[in-house]
Coordinates of C-alpha atoms in Angstrom, one line a residue:
Chain A
M1153 CA 152.0 93.0 140.0
P1154 CA 150.0 90.5 142.0
F1155 CA 150.7 87.8 139.3
V1156 CA 154.5 88.3 139.5
N1157 CA 154.3 88.1 143.3
W1158 CA 152.2 84.9 143.1
L1159 CA 154.7 83.4 140.6
K1160 CA 157.6 84.3 143.0
R1161 CA 156.1 82.6 145.9
R1162 CA 155.2 79.6 143.9
L1163 CA 158.5 79.4 142.0
V1164 CA 159.9 76.4 143.8
V1165 CA 156.6 74.5 143.5
I1166 CA 156.3 75.2 139.9
A1167 CA 159.9 74.3 139.1
G1168 CA 159.5 71.0 141.1
L1169 CA 156.4 70.1 139.4
L1170 CA 157.9 70.7 136.0
T1171 CA 160.8 68.3 137.0
L1172 CA 158.2 65.8 138.1
A1173 CA 156.5 66.1 134.6
Y1174 CA 159.9 65.6 132.9
L1175 CA 160.3 62.4 135.0
L1176 CA 156.9 61.1 134.2
L1177 CA 156.6 62.0 130.6
P1178 CA 158.2 58.9 129.2
N1179 CA 155.9 56.8 131.4
V1180 CA 152.9 58.6 129.9
I1181 CA 154.2 58.0 126.4
V1182 CA 154.8 54.3 127.1
T1183 CA 151.2 54.0 128.4
V1184 CA 149.7 55.9 125.5
F1185 CA 151.7 54.0 122.8
S1186 CA 150.7 50.7 124.4
F1187 CA 147.3 51.4 122.8
N1188 CA 148.8 52.2 119.4
Q1189 CA 148.5 50.1 116.3
P1190 CA 151.8 50.9 114.4
K1191 CA 152.1 50.7 110.7
G1192 CA 155.7 49.4 110.3
R1193 CA 157.9 47.6 112.7
F1194 CA 158.6 50.6 114.9
N1195 CA 156.2 51.9 117.4
Y1196 CA 157.4 55.5 117.5
E1197 CA 154.6 57.2 115.7
W1198 CA 150.9 57.4 116.6
Q1199 CA 148.6 55.6 114.2
R1200 CA 145.4 54.6 115.7
F1201 CA 143.8 53.4 118.9
S1202 CA 143.8 49.6 119.5
T1203 CA 143.7 47.3 122.5
D1204 CA 145.3 44.4 120.6
A1205 CA 148.5 44.4 122.5
W1206 CA 146.7 44.3 125.8
R1207 CA 144.6 41.4 124.8
D1208 CA 147.6 39.5 123.6
P1209 CA 150.6 40.6 125.8
C1210 CA 152.6 37.4 125.1
G1211 CA 151.9 37.5 121.3
V1212 CA 155.6 38.3 120.5
A1213 CA 158.0 35.5 120.0
D1214 CA 160.5 35.1 122.9
M1215 CA 159.3 38.2 124.9
C1216 CA 157.5 36.5 127.7
G1217 CA 160.3 33.9 127.8
S1218 CA 162.8 36.7 128.5
L1219 CA 160.5 38.1 131.0
S1220 CA 160.4 34.8 132.9
I1221 CA 164.2 34.5 132.8
S1222 CA 164.5 38.0 134.2
L1223 CA 162.0 37.3 137.0
Q1224 CA 163.8 34.1 138.0
I1225 CA 167.2 35.8 138.0
A1226 CA 165.8 38.8 140.0
V1227 CA 164.2 36.6 142.6
W1228 CA 167.3 34.5 143.2
A1229 CA 169.6 37.4 143.1
T1230 CA 167.4 39.1 145.7
V1231 CA 167.5 36.1 147.9
G1232 CA 171.2 35.7 147.6
A1233 CA 172.1 39.3 148.0
T1234 CA 169.7 39.9 150.9
I1235 CA 171.0 37.0 152.9
L1236 CA 174.7 37.7 152.3
G1237 CA 174.2 41.5 152.7
T1238 CA 172.2 41.2 156.0
M1239 CA 174.9 39.0 157.5
I1240 CA 177.5 41.5 156.6
S1241 CA 175.6 44.5 158.0
F1242 CA 175.1 42.7 161.3
A1243 CA 178.8 42.0 161.6
L1244 CA 179.7 45.6 160.7
V1245 CA 177.3 47.2 163.2
R1246 CA 177.4 44.8 166.1
Y1247 CA 181.0 43.8 166.3
R1248 CA 184.4 45.5 166.3
F1249 CA 187.0 43.5 164.6
R1250 CA 190.1 44.0 162.5
A1251 CA 189.9 44.7 158.8
R1252 CA 186.7 46.6 159.3
G1253 CA 188.0 49.4 157.1
A1254 CA 188.9 47.1 154.4
V1255 CA 185.5 45.5 154.5
N1256 CA 183.8 48.9 154.3
S1257 CA 185.7 49.9 151.3
L1258 CA 185.2 46.6 149.5
I1259 CA 181.5 47.3 150.0
F1260 CA 181.7 50.9 148.9
L1261 CA 183.7 50.3 145.7
P1262 CA 181.1 48.5 143.6
M1263 CA 178.7 51.3 144.1
A1264 CA 181.3 53.8 143.0
M1265 CA 182.4 52.0 139.9
P1266 CA 180.9 52.6 136.5
E1267 CA 178.9 49.5 135.5
V1268 CA 180.8 49.0 132.3
V1269 CA 184.1 48.6 134.1
M1270 CA 182.6 45.9 136.4
A1271 CA 180.9 44.2 133.5
A1272 CA 184.1 44.1 131.4
S1273 CA 186.3 42.9 134.2
L1274 CA 183.8 40.2 135.2
L1275 CA 183.8 39.0 131.6
T1276 CA 187.6 38.7 131.6
L1277 CA 187.4 36.5 134.7
F1278 CA 184.7 34.3 133.2
L1279 CA 186.6 34.1 129.9
N1280 CA 189.8 33.1 131.8
M1281 CA 188.1 30.5 133.8
G1282 CA 186.4 29.2 130.7
A1283 CA 183.0 29.5 132.3
Q1284 CA 179.9 28.9 130.2
L1285 CA 178.1 32.3 130.0
G1286 CA 174.4 32.2 130.7
F1287 CA 172.0 32.1 133.5
W1288 CA 174.5 31.3 136.2
T1289 CA 177.0 34.0 135.3
I1290 CA 174.2 36.5 135.2
L1291 CA 173.0 35.5 138.6
I1292 CA 176.6 35.6 140.0
A1293 CA 177.0 39.2 138.7
H1294 CA 173.6 40.3 139.9
I1295 CA 174.2 39.1 143.4
M1296 CA 177.6 40.9 143.4
F1297 CA 176.3 44.3 142.5
C1298 CA 173.1 44.1 144.6
L1299 CA 175.1 43.1 147.7
S1300 CA 176.5 46.6 148.5
F1301 CA 173.0 48.2 148.2
V1302 CA 171.5 45.6 150.7
V1303 CA 174.3 46.2 153.1
T1304 CA 173.8 50.0 153.0
A1305 CA 170.0 49.7 153.5
V1306 CA 170.2 47.2 156.3
K1307 CA 173.2 48.9 158.1
A1308 CA 171.2 52.2 158.3
R1309 CA 168.3 50.4 160.0
V1310 CA 170.3 48.3 162.4
M1311 CA 172.5 51.3 163.4
S1312 CA 169.4 53.2 164.6
M1313 CA 168.2 50.2 166.6
D1314 CA 168.2 50.6 170.4
P1315 CA 170.6 47.8 171.7
R1316 CA 168.8 47.9 175.1
L1317 CA 165.8 46.1 173.5
E1318 CA 167.9 43.1 173.0
E1319 CA 169.4 43.4 176.5
A1320 CA 165.9 43.5 177.9
A1321 CA 165.0 40.4 176.0
R1322 CA 168.0 38.6 177.5
D1323 CA 167.1 39.9 180.9
L1324 CA 163.7 38.2 180.4
Y1325 CA 165.6 34.9 179.8
A1326 CA 165.3 34.8 176.0
G1327 CA 168.0 32.7 174.4
P1328 CA 170.2 34.1 171.7
V1329 CA 168.2 32.5 169.0
Q1330 CA 164.9 33.6 170.5
T1331 CA 166.2 37.1 170.9
F1332 CA 167.3 37.2 167.3
L1333 CA 164.0 35.9 165.9
R1334 CA 161.5 37.7 168.2
V1335 CA 163.4 41.0 168.7
T1336 CA 166.2 41.8 166.4
L1337 CA 164.8 40.4 163.1
P1338 CA 161.4 42.1 163.4
I1339 CA 163.1 45.5 164.1
A1340 CA 165.6 45.1 161.3
A1341 CA 162.8 43.9 158.9
P1342 CA 162.0 47.2 157.2
G1343 CA 165.7 47.7 156.3
I1344 CA 166.0 44.2 155.0
A1345 CA 162.7 44.6 153.0
A1346 CA 164.1 47.9 151.5
G1347 CA 167.3 46.2 150.6
A1348 CA 165.4 43.3 149.0
L1349 CA 163.1 45.5 147.0
L1350 CA 166.1 47.5 145.7
S1351 CA 167.9 44.4 144.8
F1352 CA 164.9 43.1 142.9
A1353 CA 164.5 46.4 141.0
L1354 CA 168.2 46.6 140.2
S1355 CA 168.5 43.0 139.0
F1356 CA 165.4 43.0 137.0
D1357 CA 166.3 46.2 135.2
D1358 CA 170.0 45.7 134.8
F1359 CA 171.2 45.9 131.3
I1360 CA 174.9 46.8 131.1
I1361 CA 176.4 44.0 133.3
T1362 CA 174.0 41.5 131.9
N1363 CA 174.8 42.5 128.3
F1364 CA 178.5 41.5 128.9
N1365 CA 177.9 38.3 130.8
A1366 CA 174.8 36.8 129.4
G1367 CA 176.2 34.8 126.5
S1368 CA 173.2 33.8 124.5
T1369 CA 170.7 34.0 127.4
V1370 CA 168.2 36.8 126.7
T1371 CA 166.8 38.7 129.7
F1372 CA 163.9 41.2 129.3
P1373 CA 166.1 44.3 129.1
M1374 CA 168.2 42.5 126.5
F1375 CA 165.1 41.7 124.6
V1376 CA 164.2 45.3 124.6
W1377 CA 167.7 46.3 123.5
G1378 CA 167.6 43.9 120.6
S1379 CA 164.1 45.0 119.6
A1380 CA 165.3 48.6 119.4
Q1381 CA 167.2 47.6 116.3
R1382 CA 164.7 45.1 114.8
G1383 CA 161.6 47.0 115.6
T1384 CA 159.7 47.4 118.9
P1385 CA 156.5 45.4 119.4
V1386 CA 153.8 47.3 121.1
Q1387 CA 153.7 44.5 123.8
I1388 CA 156.9 46.0 125.2
N1389 CA 154.9 49.1 126.1
V1390 CA 152.2 46.9 127.6
I1391 CA 154.8 45.3 129.9
G1392 CA 156.3 48.7 130.8
T1393 CA 152.9 50.2 131.7
A1394 CA 152.0 47.1 133.8
M1395 CA 155.3 47.3 135.6
F1396 CA 154.7 51.0 136.4
L1397 CA 151.1 50.3 137.6
V1398 CA 152.2 47.3 139.8
A1399 CA 155.0 49.4 141.4
V1400 CA 152.6 52.4 142.2
L1401 CA 150.0 50.1 143.7
F1402 CA 152.7 48.2 145.6
V1403 CA 154.2 51.4 147.2
L1404 CA 150.7 52.9 147.8
A1405 CA 149.5 49.7 149.6
S1406 CA 152.7 49.6 151.8
M1407 CA 152.0 53.2 152.8
V1408 CA 148.4 52.6 153.6
I1409 CA 149.5 49.6 155.8
N1410 CA 152.1 51.8 157.5
N1411 CA 149.6 54.6 158.2
R1412 CA 147.1 52.1 159.7
R1413 CA 149.8 50.7 162.0
N1414 CA 150.9 54.1 163.2
K1415 CA 147.3 55.0 163.9
Q1416 CA 146.8 51.8 165.9
K1417 CA 149.9 52.6 168.0
A1418 CA 148.7 56.1 168.7
Chain B
M1476 CA 162.7 83.3 171.1
S1477 CA 161.4 81.5 174.1
T1478 CA 159.8 78.9 171.8
L1479 CA 163.3 77.8 170.8
S1480 CA 164.4 76.9 174.3
E1481 CA 161.2 75.1 175.1
A1482 CA 161.1 73.0 172.0
P1483 CA 162.1 69.4 172.5
P1484 CA 165.6 68.6 171.3
P1485 CA 165.6 67.2 167.7
L1486 CA 165.0 63.5 167.7
A1487 CA 168.4 61.7 167.7
P1488 CA 168.6 58.1 166.7
A1489 CA 169.1 55.8 169.6
E1490 CA 172.7 56.3 170.7
P1491 CA 174.8 53.5 169.1
A1492 CA 176.7 51.8 171.8
Q1493 CA 180.3 53.1 171.8
K1494 CA 181.7 49.7 172.3
P1495 CA 179.4 46.9 171.1
P1496 CA 179.2 44.4 173.9
R1497 CA 181.5 41.5 173.6
R1498 CA 179.7 38.4 172.7
R1499 CA 180.4 34.8 173.1
G1500 CA 182.4 33.6 170.1
R1501 CA 185.2 35.8 169.0
F1502 CA 184.9 34.5 165.5
T1503 CA 181.2 35.3 165.0
P1504 CA 181.8 38.5 162.9
Y1505 CA 184.1 36.6 160.7
W1506 CA 181.6 33.9 160.1
L1507 CA 179.0 36.4 159.3
L1508 CA 181.3 38.2 156.8
L1509 CA 182.8 35.2 155.2
P1510 CA 180.3 34.3 152.5
G1511 CA 179.6 37.9 151.3
M1512 CA 183.1 39.0 151.4
L1513 CA 184.2 35.9 149.5
W1514 CA 181.7 36.8 146.8
L1515 CA 182.9 40.3 146.5
I1516 CA 186.5 39.2 146.5
V1517 CA 186.0 36.5 143.8
F1518 CA 183.6 38.4 141.6
F1519 CA 184.6 41.9 142.1
A1520 CA 188.2 42.3 143.3
L1521 CA 189.7 39.3 141.4
P1522 CA 188.2 40.4 138.0
M1523 CA 189.8 43.7 138.4
I1524 CA 193.2 41.9 138.7
Y1525 CA 192.3 39.7 135.7
Q1526 CA 191.5 42.9 133.8
A1527 CA 194.7 44.5 134.7
S1528 CA 196.6 41.5 133.5
T1529 CA 194.6 41.4 130.2
S1530 CA 195.4 44.9 129.5
V1531 CA 199.1 44.1 129.3
Q1532 CA 198.7 41.0 127.2
Q1533 CA 199.3 40.4 123.6
G1534 CA 198.2 37.8 121.2
S1535 CA 195.1 36.9 119.2
L1536 CA 191.9 35.1 119.7
E1537 CA 193.1 32.0 117.8
Q1538 CA 196.6 31.7 119.4
G1539 CA 195.6 32.9 122.8
Y1540 CA 196.9 35.8 124.8
K1541 CA 200.1 36.1 126.9
V1542 CA 201.3 38.7 129.4
T1543 CA 204.1 40.7 127.7
W1544 CA 203.9 43.8 129.8
H1545 CA 202.9 45.6 126.6
F1546 CA 202.0 49.0 128.2
A1547 CA 201.9 50.6 124.8
T1548 CA 198.3 49.3 124.5
Y1549 CA 197.4 52.0 127.0
W1550 CA 199.0 54.7 124.9
D1551 CA 197.5 53.3 121.7
A1552 CA 194.0 53.2 123.2
L1553 CA 194.3 56.6 124.6
S1554 CA 195.6 58.3 121.4
A1555 CA 192.9 56.5 119.3
Y1556 CA 189.9 57.2 121.6
W1557 CA 190.6 60.4 123.5
P1558 CA 187.7 62.2 121.8
Q1559 CA 185.3 59.7 123.2
F1560 CA 186.8 60.0 126.6
L1561 CA 186.6 63.8 126.5
R1562 CA 183.0 63.5 125.2
S1563 CA 182.0 61.2 128.0
V1564 CA 183.3 63.5 130.7
F1565 CA 181.6 66.5 129.0
Y1566 CA 178.2 64.7 128.5
A1567 CA 178.3 63.3 132.0
A1568 CA 179.2 66.7 133.6
A1569 CA 176.4 68.5 131.5
A1570 CA 173.9 65.8 132.6
T1571 CA 175.1 66.2 136.3
V1572 CA 174.6 70.0 136.3
L1573 CA 171.2 69.7 134.7
C1574 CA 170.2 67.0 137.2
L1575 CA 171.2 69.3 140.0
L1576 CA 169.3 72.3 138.6
L1577 CA 166.2 70.2 137.9
G1578 CA 166.4 68.0 140.9
Y1579 CA 166.9 70.6 143.6
P1580 CA 163.5 72.3 143.3
L1581 CA 161.8 68.9 143.3
A1582 CA 163.7 67.7 146.3
Y1583 CA 163.0 71.0 148.1
L1584 CA 159.4 70.7 147.2
I1585 CA 159.0 67.2 148.7
A1586 CA 161.0 68.1 151.8
F1587 CA 159.4 71.5 152.7
R1588 CA 156.3 72.3 150.6
A1589 CA 154.5 69.1 149.6
G1590 CA 152.6 68.6 152.9
R1591 CA 150.1 65.8 152.6
W1592 CA 151.2 65.3 148.9
R1593 CA 154.7 64.3 150.0
N1594 CA 154.1 60.5 149.9
L1595 CA 152.4 60.6 146.5
I1596 CA 155.2 62.6 145.0
M1597 CA 157.7 60.2 146.5
V1598 CA 155.9 57.4 144.8
L1599 CA 155.9 59.1 141.5
V1600 CA 159.7 59.7 141.8
I1601 CA 160.4 56.1 142.7
A1602 CA 157.9 54.2 140.6
P1603 CA 159.6 54.8 137.2
F1604 CA 162.5 52.9 138.6
F1605 CA 160.4 49.8 138.3
T1606 CA 159.6 50.3 134.6
S1607 CA 162.5 49.1 132.6
F1608 CA 164.7 52.1 132.0
L1609 CA 165.3 50.8 128.4
I1610 CA 161.7 51.1 127.6
R1611 CA 161.6 54.6 129.1
T1612 CA 164.7 55.6 127.1
L1613 CA 163.1 54.3 123.9
A1614 CA 160.1 56.6 124.7
W1615 CA 162.4 59.6 124.3
K1616 CA 162.6 58.6 120.7
T1617 CA 159.0 59.3 120.3
I1618 CA 159.2 62.5 122.3
L1619 CA 162.1 63.9 120.3
A1620 CA 160.9 62.5 117.0
D1621 CA 161.7 64.7 113.9
N1622 CA 158.0 65.6 113.3
G1623 CA 157.0 65.5 116.9
V1624 CA 155.6 68.4 119.1
V1625 CA 158.9 69.1 120.9
V1626 CA 161.1 69.6 117.8
H1627 CA 158.3 71.5 116.1
T1628 CA 157.9 73.9 119.0
L1629 CA 161.7 74.4 119.4
N1630 CA 161.9 75.0 115.6
S1631 CA 159.3 77.6 115.5
L1632 CA 160.8 79.4 118.4
H1633 CA 164.2 79.3 116.5
I1634 CA 165.8 77.6 119.5
L1635 CA 167.1 74.9 117.2
D1636 CA 168.9 77.5 115.1
L1637 CA 170.8 78.5 118.3
T1638 CA 171.5 75.0 119.4
S1639 CA 172.7 73.9 116.0
W1640 CA 175.0 76.9 115.9
L1641 CA 176.4 75.8 119.3
G1642 CA 176.9 72.3 117.9
W1643 CA 174.4 70.7 120.3
T1644 CA 171.9 69.7 117.6
A1645 CA 172.1 69.3 113.8
G1646 CA 169.7 71.1 111.6
D1647 CA 166.1 70.5 112.3
R1648 CA 166.8 67.3 114.3
V1649 CA 167.2 66.7 117.9
L1650 CA 167.5 62.9 117.8
A1651 CA 171.0 61.6 117.0
T1652 CA 172.6 64.8 118.4
P1653 CA 174.5 65.6 121.6
L1654 CA 171.4 67.3 123.0
A1655 CA 169.3 64.2 122.8
V1656 CA 172.0 62.1 124.6
V1657 CA 172.4 64.6 127.4
C1658 CA 168.6 64.8 127.7
G1659 CA 168.5 60.9 128.0
L1660 CA 171.3 60.9 130.5
T1661 CA 169.8 63.6 132.6
Y1662 CA 166.5 61.9 132.6
N1663 CA 167.9 58.4 133.5
F1664 CA 170.0 59.6 136.4
L1665 CA 167.7 62.4 137.8
P1666 CA 166.3 60.1 140.6
F1667 CA 169.8 59.4 141.8
M1668 CA 170.2 63.2 142.3
I1669 CA 166.7 63.7 143.9
L1670 CA 166.9 61.1 146.6
P1671 CA 170.2 62.0 148.3
L1672 CA 169.1 65.7 148.0
Y1673 CA 165.8 65.0 149.6
T1674 CA 167.4 63.0 152.4
S1675 CA 169.8 65.8 153.4
L1676 CA 167.2 68.5 153.0
E1677 CA 164.7 66.6 155.2
R1678 CA 167.3 66.4 158.0
I1679 CA 167.6 70.3 158.2
D1680 CA 166.0 71.6 161.4
G1681 CA 163.0 73.8 160.4
R1682 CA 163.8 76.1 163.2
L1683 CA 166.9 77.3 161.4
H1684 CA 164.7 78.7 158.7
E1685 CA 162.6 80.4 161.3
A1686 CA 165.8 81.8 163.0
A1687 CA 167.0 83.2 159.6
G1688 CA 163.6 84.8 159.1
D1689 CA 163.7 86.4 162.5
L1690 CA 167.1 87.8 161.6
Y1691 CA 165.5 89.6 158.6
A1692 CA 167.1 87.3 156.0
R1693 CA 165.1 87.4 152.7
P1694 CA 164.0 83.9 151.4
W1695 CA 166.8 83.9 148.8
T1696 CA 169.5 84.8 151.4
T1697 CA 168.2 82.1 153.8
F1698 CA 168.5 79.6 151.0
R1699 CA 172.0 80.8 150.0
K1700 CA 173.4 81.0 153.6
V1701 CA 171.5 78.3 155.5
T1702 CA 169.6 75.7 153.4
F1703 CA 172.1 75.2 150.6
P1704 CA 175.3 74.8 152.7
L1705 CA 173.4 72.3 155.0
S1706 CA 172.4 70.3 152.0
M1707 CA 176.0 69.9 150.8
P1708 CA 176.2 66.2 151.7
G1709 CA 173.2 65.5 149.5
V1710 CA 174.7 67.7 146.7
V1711 CA 178.0 65.8 146.8
S1712 CA 176.6 62.3 146.9
G1713 CA 174.0 63.2 144.3
T1714 CA 176.5 64.5 141.9
L1715 CA 178.7 61.4 142.4
L1716 CA 175.7 59.1 141.9
T1717 CA 174.9 60.9 138.7
F1718 CA 178.3 61.6 137.2
I1719 CA 179.9 58.1 137.6
P1720 CA 177.3 56.0 136.0
A1721 CA 176.6 58.7 133.3
A1722 CA 180.3 58.7 132.4
G1723 CA 180.3 54.9 131.8
D1724 CA 176.9 54.7 130.1
Y1725 CA 176.5 53.6 126.6
V1726 CA 172.7 53.0 126.4
N1727 CA 171.7 56.6 125.9
A1728 CA 174.4 57.3 123.4
E1729 CA 173.4 54.2 121.4
L1730 CA 169.6 54.7 121.5
L1731 CA 169.4 58.4 121.2
G1732 CA 172.7 59.4 119.6
S1733 CA 174.7 58.7 116.5
T1734 CA 178.2 57.7 115.6
D1735 CA 179.2 61.3 116.3
T1736 CA 178.0 61.0 119.9
R1737 CA 179.7 57.7 120.9
M1738 CA 180.9 57.7 124.5
I1739 CA 183.7 55.7 125.9
G1740 CA 181.2 53.0 127.2
N1741 CA 180.2 52.4 123.6
V1742 CA 183.8 51.9 122.5
I1743 CA 184.5 49.5 125.4
Q1744 CA 181.4 47.5 124.6
T1745 CA 182.2 47.2 120.9
Q1746 CA 185.8 46.3 121.6
F1747 CA 184.8 43.6 124.1
L1748 CA 181.7 42.2 122.5
R1749 CA 182.1 42.7 118.7
I1750 CA 185.8 43.3 117.8
L1751 CA 186.9 40.9 120.6
D1752 CA 190.1 42.9 121.1
Y1753 CA 190.4 42.2 124.8
P1754 CA 193.7 44.0 125.7
T1755 CA 192.5 47.3 124.2
A1756 CA 189.1 46.9 125.8
A1757 CA 190.6 46.1 129.2
A1758 CA 193.0 49.1 128.9
L1759 CA 190.2 51.4 128.0
S1760 CA 188.0 50.3 130.9
F1761 CA 191.0 50.6 133.3
I1762 CA 191.7 54.2 132.1
L1763 CA 188.0 55.0 132.6
M1764 CA 188.1 53.6 136.1
A1765 CA 191.4 55.4 137.1
A1766 CA 190.1 58.7 135.6
I1767 CA 186.9 58.5 137.5
L1768 CA 188.6 57.5 140.8
A1769 CA 191.0 60.4 140.4
M1770 CA 188.2 62.9 139.6
V1771 CA 186.1 61.7 142.5
T1772 CA 188.9 61.8 145.0
F1773 CA 189.8 65.4 143.9
Y1774 CA 186.1 66.4 144.1
I1775 CA 185.6 65.0 147.5
R1776 CA 188.7 66.7 148.8
R1777 CA 187.7 70.0 147.3
S1778 CA 184.1 69.8 148.7
G1779 CA 185.4 69.0 152.1
T1780 CA 183.1 66.1 152.8
E1781 CA 185.6 63.4 153.2
D1782 CA 183.7 61.8 156.1
L1783 CA 180.9 61.2 153.6
V1784 CA 182.5 58.1 152.2

């Protein structure tokens, strides 16, 4: 039975590729349906090919507005969480101090908490303080939950860093600021970049926490959520497809750059 | 086996200094920690305390709430919504098991078999992250549509008869049934399983596989006795990263399910944002948090990977 043997040897590969197909199937559907011209309000059934939505991506009321709000929040949440998180990870890796255990668990807990619990408790705080729900409460919440992920990403990088490099810099009469800017920061940069990228993705895509703390502000995920009830415009699929393409190009480009650098070093 | 002794030792990360050197300024770490920690204390820890206090309050929206230590709210909430609690645990557990079964081969493929395709497959696993997960979840409505290919195929193979009999689906439909919700949960949290699995598989020294082969272990035995035990840290963190968010999720149950598939997240969301019964909502989310913490602690003890966290 050569076929059975062939199948046996390839079993892992076939199973893995099937999982990959399962992961990518919705993306394929989103892309295909961005070229659909639906009959009613809902874009769930294929009618006929059209490029209308691609030629007029902002043709839906409020969609691009929500997109821009999401982008602004994601950018500021990334900036905030990356700065605060990088500072924390340097303190954790480079110094010994009391309350280190407490700090570690305070950072771990938000990642181990169901989002709905954090969302609800944050809302009780805002209600008790009488805060006006909107852009600022969303931003505060996003910085809060992105922070832990940045710390984890940066810590991993800083921990694997050779401290002798910095000693060498000091031996060569670099001041503390110079050492940090010319040696420490460049080495930690990939970790910081990974943390920042993760923050951006998490913040841009967050629905549950935003849903609780947004008030009447509508971010892009909230727009999609609302449209699921009112009827989904094709333009949502256009944005989804564009986001996927941009992400793939972005990651591929960074890989090409990395490869080139490695070759230059070799 | 001479190759083994000649091979260079596995690359270890640069030895982290046992005692970080003392620097000028004893307070530097505290200054570095202050802003971030303050943020987490004010916007993560403090809200938990507020929520605890809300859960024992009584009153109404118009007249305001007062702390009356009314613990009966917990009892009332639990007796009213235990089916949703059980359902959440069950759905999340089912999704976690499916994620493990589906994710392991893919993680294994990337770690050991992908060769020069490795980077491309990684991109394809990560990139969907950047397309809004709500859009992708809505796409499942199209995939599982009543007159779609999937339902048609399952129907003609009489699989839907079986799943209806088991209570996973209803009649000729998949949408608005438990199967659809579990399918959505599995899909949405699969990357959270694959990435930790991949990380721990990638760390395994390939020479261990060779050694197992030299000792006449068949591939399956090698997997069972060497690869799988060594990937346990990935399995544990993967199941946690899948189970916890899945148990609190309400998006999949709302978009792909029906009123019969409501999970505890849906109840908390409705109580908080529509009914505005804050004490009940706070009690429910506290019970959810406590239940998950208890389960996670138990699980970590049992799997013997306490050093993981």
